[in-house]
PDB file of C-alpha atoms in Angstrom:
ATOM      1  CA  MET A   1      93.187  89.443 107.617  1.00 38.00           C
ATOM      2  CA  ASN A   2      95.572  87.168 105.696  1.00 38.00           C
ATOM      3  CA  TYR A   3      99.195  87.895 105.637  1.00 36.00           C
ATOM      4  CA  LYS A   4     102.179  86.532 103.644  1.00 39.00           C
ATOM      5  CA  GLN A   5     105.870  86.752 104.043  1.00 40.00           C
ATOM      6  CA  GLN A   6     107.401  88.889 101.273  1.00 42.00           C
ATOM      7  CA  ASN A   7     110.789  88.244  99.652  1.00 42.00           C
ATOM      8  CA  LYS A   8     111.908  84.866 100.917  1.00 40.00           C
ATOM      9  CA  ASN A   9     114.300  84.924 103.795  1.00 42.00           C
ATOM     10  CA  LYS A  10     116.883  87.603 103.369  1.00 43.00           C
ATOM     11  CA  ILE A  11     120.286  86.856 105.050  1.00 42.00           C
ATOM     12  CA  THR A  12     120.922  89.814 107.234  1.00 45.00           C
ATOM     13  CA  ARG A  13     124.314  88.987 108.783  1.00 47.00           C
ATOM     14  CA  ASN A  14     127.510  89.646 106.844  1.00 46.00           C
ATOM     15  CA  GLN A  15     129.062  86.531 105.273  1.00 49.00           C
ATOM     16  CA  GLU A  16     132.379  87.013 107.303  1.00 52.00           C
ATOM     17  CA  HIS A  17     130.648  86.447 110.635  1.00 50.00           C
ATOM     18  CA  ARG A  18     127.736  84.094 110.970  1.00 51.00           C
ATOM     19  CA  LYS A  19     126.977  82.739 107.541  1.00 49.00           C
ATOM     20  CA  GLY A  20     123.439  81.823 106.719  1.00 50.00           C
ATOM     21  CA  SER A  21     121.912  83.473 109.815  1.00 52.00           C
ATOM     22  CA  ILE A  22     118.410  84.719 109.180  1.00 51.00           C
ATOM     23  CA  ILE A  23     116.981  86.934 111.826  1.00 55.00           C
ATOM     24  CA  ASP A  24     114.631  89.456 110.132  1.00 59.00           C
ATOM     25  CA  HIS A  25     111.455  88.769 108.303  1.00 63.00           C
ATOM     26  CA  VAL A  26     109.118  91.163 106.567  1.00 64.00           C
ATOM     27  CA  ILE A  27     105.409  90.451 107.045  1.00 69.00           C
ATOM     28  CA  MET A  28     102.984  92.534 104.959  1.00 67.00           C
ATOM     29  CA  PRO A  29      99.329  92.220 103.979  1.00 66.00           C
ATOM     30  CA  LYS A  30      98.704  90.323 100.747  1.00 64.00           C
ATOM     31  CA  TYR A  31      97.237  93.464  99.079  1.00 60.00           C
ATOM     32  CA  VAL A  32     100.378  95.556  99.685  1.00 66.00           C
ATOM     33  CA  ASP A  33     102.969  95.414  96.891  1.00 70.00           C
ATOM     34  CA  CYS A  34     106.495  95.633  98.459  1.00 71.00           C
ATOM     35  CA  SER A  35     110.075  94.829  97.725  1.00 74.00           C
ATOM     36  CA  VAL A  36     112.781  93.961 100.238  1.00 72.00           C
ATOM     37  CA  LYS A  37     116.527  94.044  99.955  1.00 73.00           C
ATOM     38  CA  ALA A  38     119.540  93.746 102.180  1.00 71.00           C
ATOM     39  CA  GLU A  39     122.411  96.344 102.063  1.00 73.00           C
ATOM     40  CA  ASN A  40     125.831  96.041 103.584  1.00 73.00           C
ATOM     41  CA  VAL A  41     126.802  98.703 106.126  1.00 67.00           C
ATOM     42  CA  THR A  42     130.330  99.228 107.607  1.00 70.00           C
ATOM     43  CA  ILE A  43     129.198 100.226 111.172  1.00 67.00           C
ATOM     44  CA  SER A  44     127.581  96.896 112.102  1.00 67.00           C
ATOM     45  CA  ASP A  45     127.975  93.186 111.421  1.00 69.00           C
ATOM     46  CA  HIS A  46     124.422  93.245 110.205  1.00 69.00           C
ATOM     47  CA  ASN A  47     122.978  94.098 106.931  1.00 71.00           C
ATOM     48  CA  ILE A  48     120.371  96.716 106.766  1.00 72.00           C
ATOM     49  CA  MET A  49     116.915  95.703 105.660  1.00 72.00           C
ATOM     50  CA  ILE A  50     115.228  98.045 103.170  1.00 74.00           C
ATOM     51  CA  VAL A  51     111.539  97.672 102.527  1.00 74.00           C
ATOM     52  CA  GLU A  52     109.712  99.644  99.823  1.00 75.00           C
ATOM     53  CA  ALA A  53     105.976  99.286  99.963  1.00 70.00           C
ATOM     54  CA  GLU A  54     103.285 101.065  97.858  1.00 66.00           C
ATOM     55  CA  LEU A  55     100.278 102.051 100.116  1.00 61.00           C
ATOM     56  CA  ASN A  56      97.110 103.673  98.907  1.00 55.00           C
ATOM     57  CA  ASN A  57      95.703 105.762 101.718  1.00 49.00           C
ATOM     58  CA  HIS A  58      93.065 107.427  99.586  1.00 47.00           C
ATOM     59  CA  GLN A  59      90.397 104.749  99.521  1.00 46.00           C
ATOM     60  CA  PRO A  60      87.021 105.681  98.057  1.00 47.00           C
ATOM     61  CA  MET A  61      84.367 106.294 100.630  1.00 47.00           C
ATOM     62  CA  ASN A  62      81.527 104.057  99.431  1.00 48.00           C
ATOM     63  CA  LYS A  63      80.006 102.692 102.567  1.00 54.00           C
ATOM     64  CA  THR A  64      81.096 101.186 105.911  1.00 56.00           C
ATOM     65  CA  ASP A  65      79.587  99.423 108.843  1.00 61.00           C
ATOM     66  CA  LYS A  66      79.596 101.249 112.119  1.00 67.00           C
ATOM     67  CA  LEU A  67      78.876  99.377 115.400  1.00 72.00           C
ATOM     68  CA  ILE A  68      76.988 101.766 117.730  1.00 76.00           C
ATOM     69  CA  THR A  69      77.111 100.796 121.479  1.00 80.00           C
ATOM     70  CA  LYS A  70      74.812 102.445 123.925  1.00 81.00           C
ATOM     71  CA  THR A  71      74.910 101.971 127.721  1.00 82.00           C
ATOM     72  CA  ASP A  72      72.089 103.201 129.999  1.00 84.00           C
ATOM     73  CA  TYR A  73      74.197 104.076 133.102  1.00 79.00           C
ATOM     74  CA  THR A  74      71.158 105.258 135.136  1.00 82.00           C
ATOM     75  CA  LYS A  75      69.526 101.799 134.757  1.00 82.00           C
ATOM     76  CA  MET A  76      72.865 100.147 135.349  1.00 78.00           C
ATOM     77  CA  ASN A  77      73.346 102.017 138.574  1.00 78.00           C
ATOM     78  CA  LYS A  78      69.887 101.005 139.839  1.00 79.00           C
ATOM     79  CA  LEU A  79      70.524  97.331 139.109  1.00 74.00           C
ATOM     80  CA  GLN A  80      73.814  97.361 140.805  1.00 68.00           C
ATOM     81  CA  ILE A  81      72.388  98.925 143.957  1.00 70.00           C
ATOM     82  CA  GLN A  82      69.655  96.270 143.971  1.00 70.00           C
ATOM     83  CA  ASN A  83      71.940  93.299 143.309  1.00 69.00           C
ATOM     84  CA  ILE A  84      75.161  94.280 145.200  1.00 68.00           C
ATOM     85  CA  LYS A  85      73.359  94.238 148.630  1.00 66.00           C
ATOM     86  CA  PRO A  86      73.217  90.426 149.066  1.00 67.00           C
ATOM     87  CA  VAL A  87      76.791  89.991 147.624  1.00 63.00           C
ATOM     88  CA  ASP A  88      79.401  88.841 150.155  1.00 69.00           C
ATOM     89  CA  ASN A  89      82.511  88.005 148.016  1.00 72.00           C
ATOM     90  CA  LEU A  90      84.602  89.569 145.242  1.00 72.00           C
ATOM     91  CA  SER A  91      83.801  87.094 142.563  1.00 73.00           C
ATOM     92  CA  GLN A  92      80.080  87.517 142.998  1.00 76.00           C
ATOM     93  CA  LEU A  93      80.572  91.283 142.863  1.00 75.00           C
ATOM     94  CA  ALA A  94      82.409  91.104 139.587  1.00 78.00           C
ATOM     95  CA  SER A  95      79.626  88.821 138.182  1.00 80.00           C
ATOM     96  CA  VAL A  96      76.982  91.381 139.252  1.00 77.00           C
ATOM     97  CA  LEU A  97      78.838  94.294 137.584  1.00 79.00           C
ATOM     98  CA  LYS A  98      79.378  92.286 134.421  1.00 82.00           C
ATOM     99  CA  THR A  99      75.768  91.145 134.161  1.00 83.00           C
ATOM    100  CA  SER A 100      74.462  94.714 134.838  1.00 81.00           C
ATOM    101  CA  LYS A 101      76.592  96.172 132.067  1.00 81.00           C
ATOM    102  CA  LYS A 102      75.515  93.462 129.653  1.00 84.00           C
ATOM    103  CA  ILE A 103      71.840  94.041 130.457  1.00 85.00           C
ATOM    104  CA  CYS A 104      72.103  97.889 130.087  1.00 84.00           C
ATOM    105  CA  THR A 105      74.120  97.931 126.903  1.00 86.00           C
ATOM    106  CA  SER A 106      72.595  97.654 123.457  1.00 84.00           C
ATOM    107  CA  GLN A 107      74.348  97.480 120.110  1.00 80.00           C
ATOM    108  CA  LYS A 108      73.193  97.975 116.525  1.00 78.00           C
ATOM    109  CA  ARG A 109      75.074  98.025 113.255  1.00 74.00           C
ATOM    110  CA  LEU A 110      74.678 101.085 111.101  1.00 67.00           C
ATOM    111  CA  VAL A 111      75.645 101.199 107.464  1.00 63.00           C
ATOM    112  CA  MET A 112      77.219 104.662 106.780  1.00 58.00           C
ATOM    113  CA  LYS A 113      76.844 105.531 103.105  1.00 57.00           C
ATOM    114  CA  TYR A 114      78.961 108.202 101.464  1.00 53.00           C
ATOM    115  CA  ASP A 115      77.066 108.575  98.182  1.00 49.00           C
ATOM    116  CA  ASN A 116      75.677 111.891  99.091  1.00 62.00           C
ATOM    117  CA  GLU A 117      77.884 114.895  98.530  1.00 66.00           C
ATOM    118  CA  TRP A 118      76.521 116.750 101.495  1.00 69.00           C
ATOM    119  CA  TYR A 119      77.485 113.956 103.910  1.00 70.00           C
ATOM    120  CA  ASN A 120      81.193 113.652 103.832  1.00 72.00           C
ATOM    121  CA  ARG A 121      84.017 112.660 106.187  1.00 73.00           C
ATOM    122  CA  LYS A 122      84.037 116.163 107.796  1.00 75.00           C
ATOM    123  CA  THR A 123      80.340 115.872 108.665  1.00 76.00           C
ATOM    124  CA  GLN A 124      80.818 112.352 110.045  1.00 76.00           C
ATOM    125  CA  ASN A 125      83.743 113.403 112.215  1.00 79.00           C
ATOM    126  CA  ILE A 126      81.680 116.341 113.720  1.00 79.00           C
ATOM    127  CA  MET A 127      78.918 113.972 114.544  1.00 80.00           C
ATOM    128  CA  ILE A 128      81.324 111.392 116.060  1.00 82.00           C
ATOM    129  CA  ARG A 129      82.878 114.058 118.261  1.00 83.00           C
ATOM    130  CA  ARG A 130      79.458 115.327 119.344  1.00 83.00           C
ATOM    131  CA  ASP A 131      78.286 111.888 120.365  1.00 84.00           C
ATOM    132  CA  LYS A 132      81.457 111.112 122.299  1.00 85.00           C
ATOM    133  CA  VAL A 133      81.030 114.375 124.347  1.00 85.00           C
ATOM    134  CA  TYR A 134      77.363 113.562 124.908  1.00 85.00           C
ATOM    135  CA  ARG A 135      78.287 110.035 126.271  1.00 86.00           C
ATOM    136  CA  LYS A 136      80.819 111.535 128.625  1.00 85.00           C
ATOM    137  CA  MET A 137      78.264 114.088 129.880  1.00 85.00           C
ATOM    138  CA  ARG A 138      75.625 111.324 130.475  1.00 85.00           C
ATOM    139  CA  LYS A 139      78.180 109.338 132.416  1.00 85.00           C
ATOM    140  CA  HIS A 140      79.399 112.363 134.469  1.00 86.00           C
ATOM    141  CA  PRO A 141      76.252 114.573 134.614  1.00 83.00           C
ATOM    142  CA  ARG A 142      77.884 116.954 137.136  1.00 85.00           C
ATOM    143  CA  ASN A 143      80.949 117.658 135.283  1.00 86.00           C
ATOM    144  CA  GLU A 144      80.804 121.282 134.116  1.00 87.00           C
ATOM    145  CA  GLU A 145      83.503 120.941 131.564  1.00 86.00           C
ATOM    146  CA  TYR A 146      81.668 118.131 129.655  1.00 84.00           C
ATOM    147  CA  LYS A 147      78.441 120.147 129.786  1.00 84.00           C
ATOM    148  CA  ALA A 148      80.181 123.341 128.383  1.00 85.00           C
ATOM    149  CA  ASN A 149      81.740 121.213 125.583  1.00 83.00           C
ATOM    150  CA  PHE A 150      78.445 119.646 124.691  1.00 83.00           C
ATOM    151  CA  ASP A 151      76.676 123.027 124.562  1.00 83.00           C
ATOM    152  CA  LYS A 152      79.311 124.244 122.059  1.00 81.00           C
ATOM    153  CA  LEU A 153      78.832 121.015 119.895  1.00 80.00           C
ATOM    154  CA  LYS A 154      75.124 121.529 119.839  1.00 78.00           C
ATOM    155  CA  GLN A 155      75.667 123.798 116.833  1.00 78.00           C
ATOM    156  CA  THR A 156      76.621 120.617 114.904  1.00 77.00           C
ATOM    157  CA  ASN A 157      72.988 119.618 114.794  1.00 77.00           C
ATOM    158  CA  LYS A 158      72.234 122.798 112.854  1.00 79.00           C
ATOM    159  CA  TYR A 159      75.292 122.240 110.549  1.00 78.00           C
ATOM    160  CA  VAL A 160      74.307 118.639 109.709  1.00 78.00           C
ATOM    161  CA  LYS A 161      70.557 119.719 109.247  1.00 79.00           C
ATOM    162  CA  GLU A 162      71.508 122.486 106.922  1.00 82.00           C
ATOM    163  CA  ALA A 163      74.119 120.498 104.894  1.00 80.00           C
ATOM    164  CA  LYS A 164      71.718 119.163 102.244  1.00 79.00           C
ATOM    165  CA  PRO A 165      69.973 122.459 101.602  1.00 84.00           C
ATOM    166  CA  ARG A 166      73.296 124.231 101.484  1.00 82.00           C
ATOM    167  CA  TYR A 167      74.489 121.720  98.893  1.00 81.00           C
ATOM    168  CA  ILE A 168      71.314 122.047  96.740  1.00 83.00           C
ATOM    169  CA  ASN A 169      71.486 125.808  96.823  1.00 84.00           C
ATOM    170  CA  HIS A 170      75.113 125.830  95.714  1.00 83.00           C
ATOM    171  CA  LYS A 171      74.321 123.368  92.731  1.00 82.00           C
ATOM    172  CA  LEU A 172      71.388 125.488  91.603  1.00 84.00           C
ATOM    173  CA  ILE A 173      73.260 128.759  91.709  1.00 85.00           C
ATOM    174  CA  SER A 174      76.201 127.313  89.769  1.00 83.00           C
ATOM    175  CA  ALA A 175      73.764 126.113  86.958  1.00 82.00           C
ATOM    176  CA  GLU A 176      71.415 129.142  86.831  1.00 80.00           C
ATOM    177  CA  ASN A 177      72.913 130.432  83.560  1.00 84.00           C
ATOM    178  CA  ASP A 178      72.625 127.134  81.712  1.00 82.00           C
ATOM    179  CA  MET A 179      69.076 125.897  81.417  1.00 82.00           C
ATOM    180  CA  ARG A 180      70.115 122.344  80.350  1.00 82.00           C
ATOM    181  CA  LYS A 181      72.397 122.007  83.365  1.00 82.00           C
ATOM    182  CA  LEU A 182      69.826 123.516  85.599  1.00 81.00           C
ATOM    183  CA  TRP A 183      67.142 121.010  84.587  1.00 82.00           C
ATOM    184  CA  GLY A 184      69.644 118.182  84.905  1.00 81.00           C
ATOM    185  CA  THR A 185      70.494 119.374  88.382  1.00 79.00           C
ATOM    186  CA  ILE A 186      66.887 119.646  89.405  1.00 80.00           C
ATOM    187  CA  ASN A 187      66.160 116.104  88.001  1.00 79.00           C
ATOM    188  CA  ASN A 188      69.195 114.718  89.876  1.00 75.00           C
ATOM    189  CA  ILE A 189      68.065 116.318  93.192  1.00 72.00           C
ATOM    190  CA  VAL A 190      64.537 114.895  92.957  1.00 71.00           C
ATOM    191  CA  GLY A 191      65.837 111.533  91.872  1.00 65.00           C
ATOM    192  CA  LYS A 192      64.309 111.641  88.422  1.00 66.00           C
ATOM    193  CA  LYS A 193      65.964 109.570  85.732  1.00 60.00           C
ATOM    194  CA  LYS A 194      67.438 111.356  82.717  1.00 56.00           C
ATOM    195  CA  THR A 195      65.279 109.454  80.211  1.00 53.00           C
ATOM    196  CA  SER A 196      61.605 108.936  80.780  1.00 50.00           C
ATOM    197  CA  GLU A 197      58.653 107.946  78.603  1.00 51.00           C
ATOM    198  CA  THR A 198      55.610 110.155  78.529  1.00 49.00           C
ATOM    199  CA  LYS A 199      52.398 108.114  78.073  1.00 53.00           C
ATOM    200  CA  ILE A 200      49.435 109.943  76.409  1.00 51.00           C
ATOM    201  CA  GLU A 201      46.160 108.516  77.641  1.00 57.00           C
ATOM    202  CA  GLN A 202      43.543 107.688  75.049  1.00 60.00           C
ATOM    203  CA  LEU A 203      40.457 109.941  75.019  1.00 59.00           C
ATOM    204  CA  LYS A 204      37.072 108.291  74.513  1.00 60.00           C
ATOM    205  CA  VAL A 205      34.049 110.349  73.481  1.00 57.00           C
ATOM    206  CA  GLY A 206      30.994 108.276  73.175  1.00 63.00           C
ATOM    207  CA  SER A 207      31.901 105.360  70.841  1.00 69.00           C
ATOM    208  CA  VAL A 208      34.849 107.252  69.372  1.00 64.00           C
ATOM    209  CA  THR A 209      38.338 106.869  70.801  1.00 65.00           C
ATOM    210  CA  TYR A 210      41.015 109.521  70.019  1.00 50.00           C
TER     211      TYR A 210
END
């Protein structure tokens, strides 16, 4: 990410003391619009730096890449047991552990799209929390607390599975008294374009074409 210094070198010591002393700098991302000014205060020989920045925290959720990492700890444990036996020094042990983790860890990049109204930030957060608890349970299979938490979060599978039917049902009910809106909703759900051409096939009977 590229950064730039905003508002060129404000002098932050009062002129009566150390003239021309510059000790404070404001560094902001290029896309942030900000203003900086120095104000005199009587309780210190420094001026106070005031930064006003406009930040937009409500970014549209179009799509984002999510890097998913999965480690097979059972396989990793077996590899370590096999490879640690002949090791007789600490550096070799560290190398074995590092190699085992690399072999047993796989990654893939998943593009998360937010163009479906039934898959929103709330749904994603529920799934992320469920997956975190599941990974902890896999890593510590004898931990009863992790098991109990995962059993509670199993309901999220049902919630996510029913999210789309729930959304469709709501849209149809809201449009049931307006036939035009109802058909528009149905076409939108099935992915049919608003305008379509209907082609009438020619009918041929003997040598006559109709």
